Amino acid sequence: IRTKVISMGTFLCGSLYAAFDTGTWSWVRFWTMAFAVLFVDMGTTGFNSYFDYVSGTDNKQYNLERDKVLVHEGVAPHVALFISFSLFAAAGVLGLVLAWMTSWYLIPVGGICMIVGFLYTGGPLPISRTPFGELFAGGFLGTVLFTISYFVQAMQVNARAMVVSLPLLLLIGMILTVNNTCDRIADKVAGRKTLSIILPFAMVRMLMRAMVIVSFALAIAFGATGMIPEATVPFMAILFIPAWKTYREMETRGFTLETKGPSMGSVSLIFLWYCLAFTLGMIGGVLFT
């Protein structure tokens, strides 16, 4: 459920920014896009579960997450594969509907997103086994998804929307860094070369701190310069306090296999604090600008 919060949070932020920036809104396109995003995310999670299991990355010795049902509950791998392909097919149908309502250019863009979702843990060289996982996850779940969500509502796209998405890119990259830092022992055994493995832990910790601080600071700067509603500034400033407190608690707890569950809950909460501040700012901008 935590990964679904991330994709749906980005989708909501992109949609609301379009409403503020262009004054356009369509509930039909909103809900069609919402289910398309949800299906792609769920399908990607299924592929991740399948490929991590068959490659031996997820096993009972190194994986303590009870929601890894292939490892702990005996769910057959082919079931995960079938469900994932079915979800991608459903998302493809909704993508065609969205393209019909907006632009056919949406088809290749959505197709690339689905291919990246598959290749994240599948294919001959899975992205998750390289140091570029954070970049791809943040880039596609953050900037690309935000921009597509903006386009579906606004029926246009501009560079400003991509710039506004940068804090989400950083926060999603941080979420993956937390995940990989907790998994670094198991990932090293599995032969992965993630950023959390190739960098010293002190540098990884500095990177995560910077991601939290810079993401909220960027949003405040965007509000101060008029790229997003000025109403966003106080919400970001106020909600940064619990976000930073949550991060510090997570850092004190440590990043291990045993603390991965609480850590992923904490880092997802930080993401929610940001999305809440952004959403309140957008609503204020729509109502009072």
PDB file of C-alpha atoms in Angstrom:
ATOM      1  CA  ILE A   1       0.000   0.000   0.000  1.00  0.00           C
ATOM      2  CA  ARG A   2       2.918   2.386   0.651  1.00  0.00           C
ATOM      3  CA  THR A   3       3.988   2.409  -3.003  1.00  0.00           C
ATOM      4  CA  LYS A   4       0.405   3.104  -4.043  1.00  0.00           C
ATOM      5  CA  VAL A   5       0.379   6.146  -1.758  1.00  0.00           C
ATOM      6  CA  ILE A   6       3.443   7.421  -3.622  1.00  0.00           C
ATOM      7  CA  SER A   7       2.039   7.059  -7.142  1.00  0.00           C
ATOM      8  CA  MET A   8      -1.421   8.319  -6.200  1.00  0.00           C
ATOM      9  CA  GLY A   9       0.074  11.241  -4.271  1.00  0.00           C
ATOM     10  CA  THR A  10       2.106  12.320  -7.299  1.00  0.00           C
ATOM     11  CA  PHE A  11      -0.917  11.913  -9.564  1.00  0.00           C
ATOM     12  CA  LEU A  12      -3.068  14.059  -7.260  1.00  0.00           C
ATOM     13  CA  CYS A  13      -0.407  16.779  -7.005  1.00  0.00           C
ATOM     14  CA  GLY A  14       0.014  16.936 -10.788  1.00  0.00           C
ATOM     15  CA  SER A  15      -3.734  17.065 -11.376  1.00  0.00           C
ATOM     16  CA  LEU A  16      -4.302  19.822  -8.807  1.00  0.00           C
ATOM     17  CA  TYR A  17      -1.387  21.846 -10.159  1.00  0.00           C
ATOM     18  CA  ALA A  18      -3.044  21.752 -13.593  1.00  0.00           C
ATOM     19  CA  ALA A  19      -6.270  23.045 -12.050  1.00  0.00           C
ATOM     20  CA  PHE A  20      -4.410  25.934 -10.440  1.00  0.00           C
ATOM     21  CA  ASP A  21      -2.185  26.700 -13.423  1.00  0.00           C
ATOM     22  CA  THR A  22      -4.781  26.532 -16.208  1.00  0.00           C
ATOM     23  CA  GLY A  23      -8.168  26.566 -14.472  1.00  0.00           C
ATOM     24  CA  THR A  24      -9.256  23.354 -16.220  1.00  0.00           C
ATOM     25  CA  TRP A  25     -10.696  20.221 -14.600  1.00  0.00           C
ATOM     26  CA  SER A  26     -12.396  17.033 -15.782  1.00  0.00           C
ATOM     27  CA  TRP A  27     -13.669  14.434 -13.330  1.00  0.00           C
ATOM     28  CA  VAL A  28     -13.919  11.848 -16.113  1.00  0.00           C
ATOM     29  CA  ARG A  29     -10.262  12.250 -17.076  1.00  0.00           C
ATOM     30  CA  PHE A  30      -9.293  12.415 -13.381  1.00  0.00           C
ATOM     31  CA  TRP A  31     -10.834   9.053 -12.445  1.00  0.00           C
ATOM     32  CA  THR A  32      -9.737   7.343 -15.654  1.00  0.00           C
ATOM     33  CA  MET A  33      -6.169   8.457 -15.015  1.00  0.00           C
ATOM     34  CA  ALA A  34      -6.423   7.493 -11.330  1.00  0.00           C
ATOM     35  CA  PHE A  35      -7.272   3.862 -12.117  1.00  0.00           C
ATOM     36  CA  ALA A  36      -4.670   3.706 -14.905  1.00  0.00           C
ATOM     37  CA  VAL A  37      -1.973   4.871 -12.472  1.00  0.00           C
ATOM     38  CA  LEU A  38      -3.169   2.450  -9.793  1.00  0.00           C
ATOM     39  CA  PHE A  39      -3.139  -0.508 -12.194  1.00  0.00           C
ATOM     40  CA  VAL A  40       0.359   0.276 -13.487  1.00  0.00           C
ATOM     41  CA  ASP A  41       1.655   0.642  -9.930  1.00  0.00           C
ATOM     42  CA  MET A  42       0.029  -2.606  -8.798  1.00  0.00           C
ATOM     43  CA  GLY A  43       1.308  -4.429 -11.871  1.00  0.00           C
ATOM     44  CA  THR A  44       4.826  -3.117 -11.302  1.00  0.00           C
ATOM     45  CA  THR A  45       4.707  -4.293  -7.683  1.00  0.00           C
ATOM     46  CA  GLY A  46       3.648  -7.739  -8.906  1.00  0.00           C
ATOM     47  CA  PHE A  47       6.512  -7.900 -11.408  1.00  0.00           C
ATOM     48  CA  ASN A  48       8.946  -6.778  -8.697  1.00  0.00           C
ATOM     49  CA  SER A  49       7.683  -9.507  -6.381  1.00  0.00           C
ATOM     50  CA  TYR A  50       7.960 -12.138  -9.112  1.00  0.00           C
ATOM     51  CA  PHE A  51      11.431 -11.284 -10.385  1.00  0.00           C
ATOM     52  CA  ASP A  52      12.892 -10.678  -6.906  1.00  0.00           C
ATOM     53  CA  TYR A  53      11.589 -14.089  -5.858  1.00  0.00           C
ATOM     54  CA  VAL A  54      12.750 -16.122  -8.873  1.00  0.00           C
ATOM     55  CA  SER A  55      16.175 -14.417  -8.833  1.00  0.00           C
ATOM     56  CA  GLY A  56      16.659 -15.287  -5.157  1.00  0.00           C
ATOM     57  CA  THR A  57      16.838 -11.657  -4.032  1.00  0.00           C
ATOM     58  CA  ASP A  58      13.780 -12.197  -1.818  1.00  0.00           C
ATOM     59  CA  ASN A  59      14.178 -15.183   0.478  1.00  0.00           C
ATOM     60  CA  LYS A  60      13.196 -16.096   4.023  1.00  0.00           C
ATOM     61  CA  GLN A  61      16.728 -15.621   5.349  1.00  0.00           C
ATOM     62  CA  TYR A  62      17.076 -11.974   4.345  1.00  0.00           C
ATOM     63  CA  ASN A  63      13.485 -10.818   3.844  1.00  0.00           C
ATOM     64  CA  LEU A  64      11.368 -10.103   6.919  1.00  0.00           C
ATOM     65  CA  GLU A  65       8.515  -8.231   5.204  1.00  0.00           C
ATOM     66  CA  ARG A  66       5.293 -10.153   5.730  1.00  0.00           C
ATOM     67  CA  ASP A  67       3.681  -8.550   2.666  1.00  0.00           C
ATOM     68  CA  LYS A  68       6.127 -10.443   0.439  1.00  0.00           C
ATOM     69  CA  VAL A  69       3.536 -13.163  -0.060  1.00  0.00           C
ATOM     70  CA  LEU A  70       5.601 -15.239  -2.489  1.00  0.00           C
ATOM     71  CA  VAL A  71       8.250 -15.634   0.211  1.00  0.00           C
ATOM     72  CA  HIS A  72       6.177 -15.978   3.362  1.00  0.00           C
ATOM     73  CA  GLU A  73       2.727 -17.169   2.313  1.00  0.00           C
ATOM     74  CA  GLY A  74       3.481 -19.640  -0.459  1.00  0.00           C
ATOM     75  CA  VAL A  75       1.727 -17.750  -3.267  1.00  0.00           C
ATOM     76  CA  ALA A  76       2.755 -19.317  -6.587  1.00  0.00           C
ATOM     77  CA  PRO A  77       5.063 -17.095  -8.693  1.00  0.00           C
ATOM     78  CA  HIS A  78       3.013 -17.637 -11.863  1.00  0.00           C
ATOM     79  CA  VAL A  79      -0.008 -16.143 -10.071  1.00  0.00           C
ATOM     80  CA  ALA A  80       1.888 -12.891  -9.490  1.00  0.00           C
ATOM     81  CA  LEU A  81       3.003 -12.869 -13.120  1.00  0.00           C
ATOM     82  CA  PHE A  82      -0.530 -13.441 -14.440  1.00  0.00           C
ATOM     83  CA  ILE A  83      -2.029 -10.749 -12.202  1.00  0.00           C
ATOM     84  CA  SER A  84       0.683  -8.271 -13.186  1.00  0.00           C
ATOM     85  CA  PHE A  85       0.158  -8.760 -16.923  1.00  0.00           C
ATOM     86  CA  SER A  86      -3.611  -8.477 -16.390  1.00  0.00           C
ATOM     87  CA  LEU A  87      -3.198  -5.184 -14.526  1.00  0.00           C
ATOM     88  CA  PHE A  88      -0.926  -3.817 -17.265  1.00  0.00           C
ATOM     89  CA  ALA A  89      -3.516  -4.846 -19.869  1.00  0.00           C
ATOM     90  CA  ALA A  90      -6.249  -3.019 -17.937  1.00  0.00           C
ATOM     91  CA  ALA A  91      -4.025   0.040 -17.650  1.00  0.00           C
ATOM     92  CA  GLY A  92      -3.377  -0.147 -21.390  1.00  0.00           C
ATOM     93  CA  VAL A  93      -7.103  -0.043 -22.139  1.00  0.00           C
ATOM     94  CA  LEU A  94      -7.564   2.974 -19.866  1.00  0.00           C
ATOM     95  CA  GLY A  95      -4.529   4.576 -21.514  1.00  0.00           C
ATOM     96  CA  LEU A  96      -6.192   4.236 -24.903  1.00  0.00           C
ATOM     97  CA  VAL A  97      -9.321   5.908 -23.517  1.00  0.00           C
ATOM     98  CA  LEU A  98      -7.236   8.768 -22.095  1.00  0.00           C
ATOM     99  CA  ALA A  99      -5.367   9.154 -25.390  1.00  0.00           C
ATOM    100  CA  TRP A 100      -8.709   9.335 -27.231  1.00  0.00           C
ATOM    101  CA  MET A 101      -9.838  12.076 -24.829  1.00  0.00           C
ATOM    102  CA  THR A 102      -6.571  14.031 -24.919  1.00  0.00           C
ATOM    103  CA  SER A 103      -3.821  13.164 -27.423  1.00  0.00           C
ATOM    104  CA  TRP A 104      -2.548  10.005 -29.099  1.00  0.00           C
ATOM    105  CA  TYR A 105       0.965  11.055 -28.080  1.00  0.00           C
ATOM    106  CA  LEU A 106      -0.014   9.762 -24.650  1.00  0.00           C
ATOM    107  CA  ILE A 107       0.243   6.163 -25.937  1.00  0.00           C
ATOM    108  CA  PRO A 108       4.036   6.023 -26.481  1.00  0.00           C
ATOM    109  CA  VAL A 109       4.689   7.945 -23.263  1.00  0.00           C
ATOM    110  CA  GLY A 110       2.489   5.614 -21.224  1.00  0.00           C
ATOM    111  CA  GLY A 111       4.019   2.626 -22.996  1.00  0.00           C
ATOM    112  CA  ILE A 112       7.522   3.716 -22.009  1.00  0.00           C
ATOM    113  CA  CYS A 113       6.399   4.054 -18.377  1.00  0.00           C
ATOM    114  CA  MET A 114       5.041   0.511 -18.414  1.00  0.00           C
ATOM    115  CA  ILE A 115       8.213  -0.850 -20.014  1.00  0.00           C
ATOM    116  CA  VAL A 116      10.333   0.825 -17.331  1.00  0.00           C
ATOM    117  CA  GLY A 117       8.036  -0.620 -14.654  1.00  0.00           C
ATOM    118  CA  PHE A 118       8.668  -4.098 -16.082  1.00  0.00           C
ATOM    119  CA  LEU A 119      12.406  -3.616 -16.565  1.00  0.00           C
ATOM    120  CA  TYR A 120      12.895  -2.265 -13.044  1.00  0.00           C
ATOM    121  CA  THR A 121      13.340  -5.837 -11.807  1.00  0.00           C
ATOM    122  CA  GLY A 122      12.888  -7.785 -15.073  1.00  0.00           C
ATOM    123  CA  GLY A 123      14.978  -8.237 -18.193  1.00  0.00           C
ATOM    124  CA  PRO A 124      18.678  -9.110 -18.584  1.00  0.00           C
ATOM    125  CA  LEU A 125      19.897  -6.116 -16.551  1.00  0.00           C
ATOM    126  CA  PRO A 126      17.230  -5.001 -14.032  1.00  0.00           C
ATOM    127  CA  ILE A 127      17.400  -1.311 -13.162  1.00  0.00           C
ATOM    128  CA  SER A 128      16.996  -2.194  -9.466  1.00  0.00           C
ATOM    129  CA  ARG A 129      20.383  -3.949  -9.514  1.00  0.00           C
ATOM    130  CA  THR A 130      22.210  -0.788 -10.631  1.00  0.00           C
ATOM    131  CA  PRO A 131      23.035   2.556  -8.946  1.00  0.00           C
ATOM    132  CA  PHE A 132      20.379   4.234 -11.118  1.00  0.00           C
ATOM    133  CA  GLY A 133      17.302   2.916  -9.304  1.00  0.00           C
ATOM    134  CA  GLU A 134      16.701   6.175  -7.432  1.00  0.00           C
ATOM    135  CA  LEU A 135      16.970   8.210 -10.638  1.00  0.00           C
ATOM    136  CA  PHE A 136      14.528   6.026 -12.571  1.00  0.00           C
ATOM    137  CA  ALA A 137      12.059   5.689  -9.690  1.00  0.00           C
ATOM    138  CA  GLY A 138      12.115   9.408  -8.898  1.00  0.00           C
ATOM    139  CA  GLY A 139      12.136  10.394 -12.565  1.00  0.00           C
ATOM    140  CA  PHE A 140       9.191   8.252 -13.619  1.00  0.00           C
ATOM    141  CA  LEU A 141       7.106   8.124 -10.417  1.00  0.00           C
ATOM    142  CA  GLY A 142       7.885  11.793  -9.787  1.00  0.00           C
ATOM    143  CA  THR A 143       8.509  14.028 -12.804  1.00  0.00           C
ATOM    144  CA  VAL A 144       7.020  11.905 -15.608  1.00  0.00           C
ATOM    145  CA  LEU A 145       3.885  10.901 -13.698  1.00  0.00           C
ATOM    146  CA  PHE A 146       3.374  14.475 -12.419  1.00  0.00           C
ATOM    147  CA  THR A 147       3.732  15.853 -15.957  1.00  0.00           C
ATOM    148  CA  ILE A 148       1.365  13.281 -17.481  1.00  0.00           C
ATOM    149  CA  SER A 149      -1.202  13.994 -14.744  1.00  0.00           C
ATOM    150  CA  TYR A 150      -0.857  17.707 -15.485  1.00  0.00           C
ATOM    151  CA  PHE A 151      -1.297  17.085 -19.213  1.00  0.00           C
ATOM    152  CA  VAL A 152      -4.399  14.917 -18.806  1.00  0.00           C
ATOM    153  CA  GLN A 153      -6.154  17.778 -16.999  1.00  0.00           C
ATOM    154  CA  ALA A 154      -4.641  20.807 -18.759  1.00  0.00           C
ATOM    155  CA  MET A 155      -4.515  19.271 -22.278  1.00  0.00           C
ATOM    156  CA  GLN A 156      -1.109  20.894 -22.629  1.00  0.00           C
ATOM    157  CA  VAL A 157       2.332  20.590 -21.067  1.00  0.00           C
ATOM    158  CA  ASN A 158       5.085  23.063 -20.245  1.00  0.00           C
ATOM    159  CA  ALA A 159       8.517  23.107 -18.669  1.00  0.00           C
ATOM    160  CA  ARG A 160       7.170  24.794 -15.538  1.00  0.00           C
ATOM    161  CA  ALA A 161       5.197  21.678 -14.591  1.00  0.00           C
ATOM    162  CA  MET A 162       8.346  19.556 -14.859  1.00  0.00           C
ATOM    163  CA  VAL A 163      10.291  21.970 -12.658  1.00  0.00           C
ATOM    164  CA  VAL A 164       7.532  21.974 -10.019  1.00  0.00           C
ATOM    165  CA  SER A 165       7.745  18.163  -9.899  1.00  0.00           C
ATOM    166  CA  LEU A 166      11.407  18.146  -8.763  1.00  0.00           C
ATOM    167  CA  PRO A 167      10.658  17.921  -4.992  1.00  0.00           C
ATOM    168  CA  LEU A 168       8.606  14.791  -5.662  1.00  0.00           C
ATOM    169  CA  LEU A 169      11.492  13.328  -7.652  1.00  0.00           C
ATOM    170  CA  LEU A 170      13.798  13.908  -4.667  1.00  0.00           C
ATOM    171  CA  LEU A 171      11.390  12.458  -2.103  1.00  0.00           C
ATOM    172  CA  ILE A 172      10.696   9.345  -4.167  1.00  0.00           C
ATOM    173  CA  GLY A 173      14.421   8.914  -4.686  1.00  0.00           C
ATOM    174  CA  MET A 174      14.835   9.139  -0.922  1.00  0.00           C
ATOM    175  CA  ILE A 175      12.155   6.498  -0.364  1.00  0.00           C
ATOM    176  CA  LEU A 176      14.065   4.105  -2.597  1.00  0.00           C
ATOM    177  CA  THR A 177      17.332   4.997  -0.872  1.00  0.00           C
ATOM    178  CA  VAL A 178      15.815   4.126   2.514  1.00  0.00           C
ATOM    179  CA  ASN A 179      14.546   0.844   1.091  1.00  0.00           C
ATOM    180  CA  ASN A 180      17.919  -0.047  -0.429  1.00  0.00           C
ATOM    181  CA  THR A 181      19.857   1.028   2.663  1.00  0.00           C
ATOM    182  CA  CYS A 182      17.796  -1.324   4.821  1.00  0.00           C
ATOM    183  CA  ASP A 183      18.332  -4.066   2.232  1.00  0.00           C
ATOM    184  CA  ARG A 184      22.031  -3.428   1.608  1.00  0.00           C
ATOM    185  CA  ILE A 185      23.238  -6.673   3.231  1.00  0.00           C
ATOM    186  CA  ALA A 186      20.756  -8.859   1.352  1.00  0.00           C
ATOM    187  CA  ASP A 187      21.303  -6.893  -1.869  1.00  0.00           C
ATOM    188  CA  LYS A 188      25.056  -7.324  -1.637  1.00  0.00           C
ATOM    189  CA  VAL A 189      24.617 -11.094  -1.262  1.00  0.00           C
ATOM    190  CA  ALA A 190      22.290 -11.056  -4.296  1.00  0.00           C
ATOM    191  CA  GLY A 191      24.931  -9.224  -6.360  1.00  0.00           C
ATOM    192  CA  ARG A 192      23.170  -5.891  -6.600  1.00  0.00           C
ATOM    193  CA  LYS A 193      25.127  -2.644  -7.012  1.00  0.00           C
ATOM    194  CA  THR A 194      22.698  -0.093  -5.612  1.00  0.00           C
ATOM    195  CA  LEU A 195      23.676   3.407  -4.564  1.00  0.00           C
ATOM    196  CA  SER A 196      23.419   2.348  -0.914  1.00  0.00           C
ATOM    197  CA  ILE A 197      26.065  -0.329  -1.541  1.00  0.00           C
ATOM    198  CA  ILE A 198      28.597   1.551  -3.631  1.00  0.00           C
ATOM    199  CA  LEU A 199      28.552   4.709  -1.465  1.00  0.00           C
ATOM    200  CA  PRO A 200      29.823   4.894   2.136  1.00  0.00           C
ATOM    201  CA  PHE A 201      26.964   4.858   4.647  1.00  0.00           C
ATOM    202  CA  ALA A 202      27.863   8.350   5.926  1.00  0.00           C
ATOM    203  CA  MET A 203      27.434   9.729   2.400  1.00  0.00           C
ATOM    204  CA  VAL A 204      24.131   7.898   1.935  1.00  0.00           C
ATOM    205  CA  ARG A 205      22.856   9.394   5.192  1.00  0.00           C
ATOM    206  CA  MET A 206      23.874  12.902   4.074  1.00  0.00           C
ATOM    207  CA  LEU A 207      22.118  12.307   0.757  1.00  0.00           C
ATOM    208  CA  MET A 208      18.865  11.313   2.464  1.00  0.00           C
ATOM    209  CA  ARG A 209      18.994  14.340   4.764  1.00  0.00           C
ATOM    210  CA  ALA A 210      19.568  16.623   1.784  1.00  0.00           C
ATOM    211  CA  MET A 211      16.649  15.110  -0.112  1.00  0.00           C
ATOM    212  CA  VAL A 212      14.233  15.905   2.715  1.00  0.00           C
ATOM    213  CA  ILE A 213      15.474  19.450   3.257  1.00  0.00           C
ATOM    214  CA  VAL A 214      15.859  20.415  -0.417  1.00  0.00           C
ATOM    215  CA  SER A 215      12.442  19.063  -1.433  1.00  0.00           C
ATOM    216  CA  PHE A 216      10.576  21.250   1.059  1.00  0.00           C
ATOM    217  CA  ALA A 217      12.922  24.202   0.442  1.00  0.00           C
ATOM    218  CA  LEU A 218      12.314  24.012  -3.313  1.00  0.00           C
ATOM    219  CA  ALA A 219       8.553  24.054  -2.809  1.00  0.00           C
ATOM    220  CA  ILE A 220       8.857  27.118  -0.555  1.00  0.00           C
ATOM    221  CA  ALA A 221      11.004  28.808  -3.214  1.00  0.00           C
ATOM    222  CA  PHE A 222       8.447  27.952  -5.905  1.00  0.00           C
ATOM    223  CA  GLY A 223       5.702  29.507  -3.783  1.00  0.00           C
ATOM    224  CA  ALA A 224       7.741  32.625  -3.069  1.00  0.00           C
ATOM    225  CA  THR A 225       8.404  33.156  -6.795  1.00  0.00           C
ATOM    226  CA  GLY A 226       4.833  32.512  -7.923  1.00  0.00           C
ATOM    227  CA  MET A 227       5.388  29.197  -9.721  1.00  0.00           C
ATOM    228  CA  ILE A 228       2.913  27.625  -7.307  1.00  0.00           C
ATOM    229  CA  PRO A 229       0.400  29.400  -5.030  1.00  0.00           C
ATOM    230  CA  GLU A 230       1.884  31.553  -2.274  1.00  0.00           C
ATOM    231  CA  ALA A 231      -0.485  29.752   0.087  1.00  0.00           C
ATOM    232  CA  THR A 232       1.778  26.716  -0.258  1.00  0.00           C
ATOM    233  CA  VAL A 233       4.639  28.419   1.589  1.00  0.00           C
ATOM    234  CA  PRO A 234       3.216  28.391   5.149  1.00  0.00           C
ATOM    235  CA  PHE A 235       1.904  24.835   4.728  1.00  0.00           C
ATOM    236  CA  MET A 236       5.335  23.637   3.594  1.00  0.00           C
ATOM    237  CA  ALA A 237       7.086  25.485   6.418  1.00  0.00           C
ATOM    238  CA  ILE A 238       4.741  24.076   9.060  1.00  0.00           C
ATOM    239  CA  LEU A 239       4.624  20.482   7.798  1.00  0.00           C
ATOM    240  CA  PHE A 240       8.392  20.345   7.313  1.00  0.00           C
ATOM    241  CA  ILE A 241       8.633  20.214  11.119  1.00  0.00           C
ATOM    242  CA  PRO A 242       6.891  16.814  11.551  1.00  0.00           C
ATOM    243  CA  ALA A 243       8.555  15.581   8.350  1.00  0.00           C
ATOM    244  CA  TRP A 244      12.030  16.336   9.696  1.00  0.00           C
ATOM    245  CA  LYS A 245      11.135  14.920  13.106  1.00  0.00           C
ATOM    246  CA  THR A 246       9.965  11.709  11.429  1.00  0.00           C
ATOM    247  CA  TYR A 247      13.202  11.462   9.455  1.00  0.00           C
ATOM    248  CA  ARG A 248      15.348  11.962  12.550  1.00  0.00           C
ATOM    249  CA  GLU A 249      13.423   9.238  14.383  1.00  0.00           C
ATOM    250  CA  MET A 250      14.001   6.925  11.438  1.00  0.00           C
ATOM    251  CA  GLU A 251      17.713   7.743  11.413  1.00  0.00           C
ATOM    252  CA  THR A 252      17.963   7.076  15.160  1.00  0.00           C
ATOM    253  CA  ARG A 253      16.210   3.730  14.689  1.00  0.00           C
ATOM    254  CA  GLY A 254      18.755   2.713  12.076  1.00  0.00           C
ATOM    255  CA  PHE A 255      18.487   1.214   8.606  1.00  0.00           C
ATOM    256  CA  THR A 256      18.497  -2.574   8.879  1.00  0.00           C
ATOM    257  CA  LEU A 257      16.437  -5.542   7.721  1.00  0.00           C
ATOM    258  CA  GLU A 258      14.744  -5.559  11.138  1.00  0.00           C
ATOM    259  CA  THR A 259      13.770  -1.875  10.969  1.00  0.00           C
ATOM    260  CA  LYS A 260      12.785  -1.836   7.296  1.00  0.00           C
ATOM    261  CA  GLY A 261       9.035  -2.043   7.961  1.00  0.00           C
ATOM    262  CA  PRO A 262       8.927   0.931  10.367  1.00  0.00           C
ATOM    263  CA  SER A 263      11.422   2.856   8.215  1.00  0.00           C
ATOM    264  CA  MET A 264       9.328   2.472   5.061  1.00  0.00           C
ATOM    265  CA  GLY A 265       6.277   3.573   7.029  1.00  0.00           C
ATOM    266  CA  SER A 266       8.164   6.643   8.262  1.00  0.00           C
ATOM    267  CA  VAL A 267       9.542   7.679   4.891  1.00  0.00           C
ATOM    268  CA  SER A 268       6.090   7.240   3.330  1.00  0.00           C
ATOM    269  CA  LEU A 269       4.734   9.545   6.027  1.00  0.00           C
ATOM    270  CA  ILE A 270       7.302  12.190   5.065  1.00  0.00           C
ATOM    271  CA  PHE A 271       6.073  11.943   1.484  1.00  0.00           C
ATOM    272  CA  LEU A 272       2.480  12.333   2.710  1.00  0.00           C
ATOM    273  CA  TRP A 273       3.384  15.444   4.721  1.00  0.00           C
ATOM    274  CA  TYR A 274       4.757  16.991   1.521  1.00  0.00           C
ATOM    275  CA  CYS A 275       1.736  15.973  -0.565  1.00  0.00           C
ATOM    276  CA  LEU A 276      -0.626  17.354   2.083  1.00  0.00           C
ATOM    277  CA  ALA A 277       1.170  20.717   2.118  1.00  0.00           C
ATOM    278  CA  PHE A 278       1.163  20.817  -1.705  1.00  0.00           C
ATOM    279  CA  THR A 279      -2.518  19.849  -1.915  1.00  0.00           C
ATOM    280  CA  LEU A 280      -3.596  22.473   0.626  1.00  0.00           C
ATOM    281  CA  GLY A 281      -1.558  25.067  -1.240  1.00  0.00           C
ATOM    282  CA  MET A 282      -3.161  24.146  -4.574  1.00  0.00           C
ATOM    283  CA  ILE A 283      -6.672  24.244  -3.095  1.00  0.00           C
ATOM    284  CA  GLY A 284      -5.935  27.646  -1.608  1.00  0.00           C
ATOM    285  CA  GLY A 285      -4.578  28.845  -4.934  1.00  0.00           C
ATOM    286  CA  VAL A 286      -7.630  27.618  -6.860  1.00  0.00           C
ATOM    287  CA  LEU A 287     -10.113  29.118  -4.378  1.00  0.00           C
ATOM    288  CA  PHE A 288      -8.506  32.493  -3.755  1.00  0.00           C
ATOM    289  CA  THR A 289      -6.408  33.335  -6.798  1.00  0.00           C
TER     290      THR A 289
END
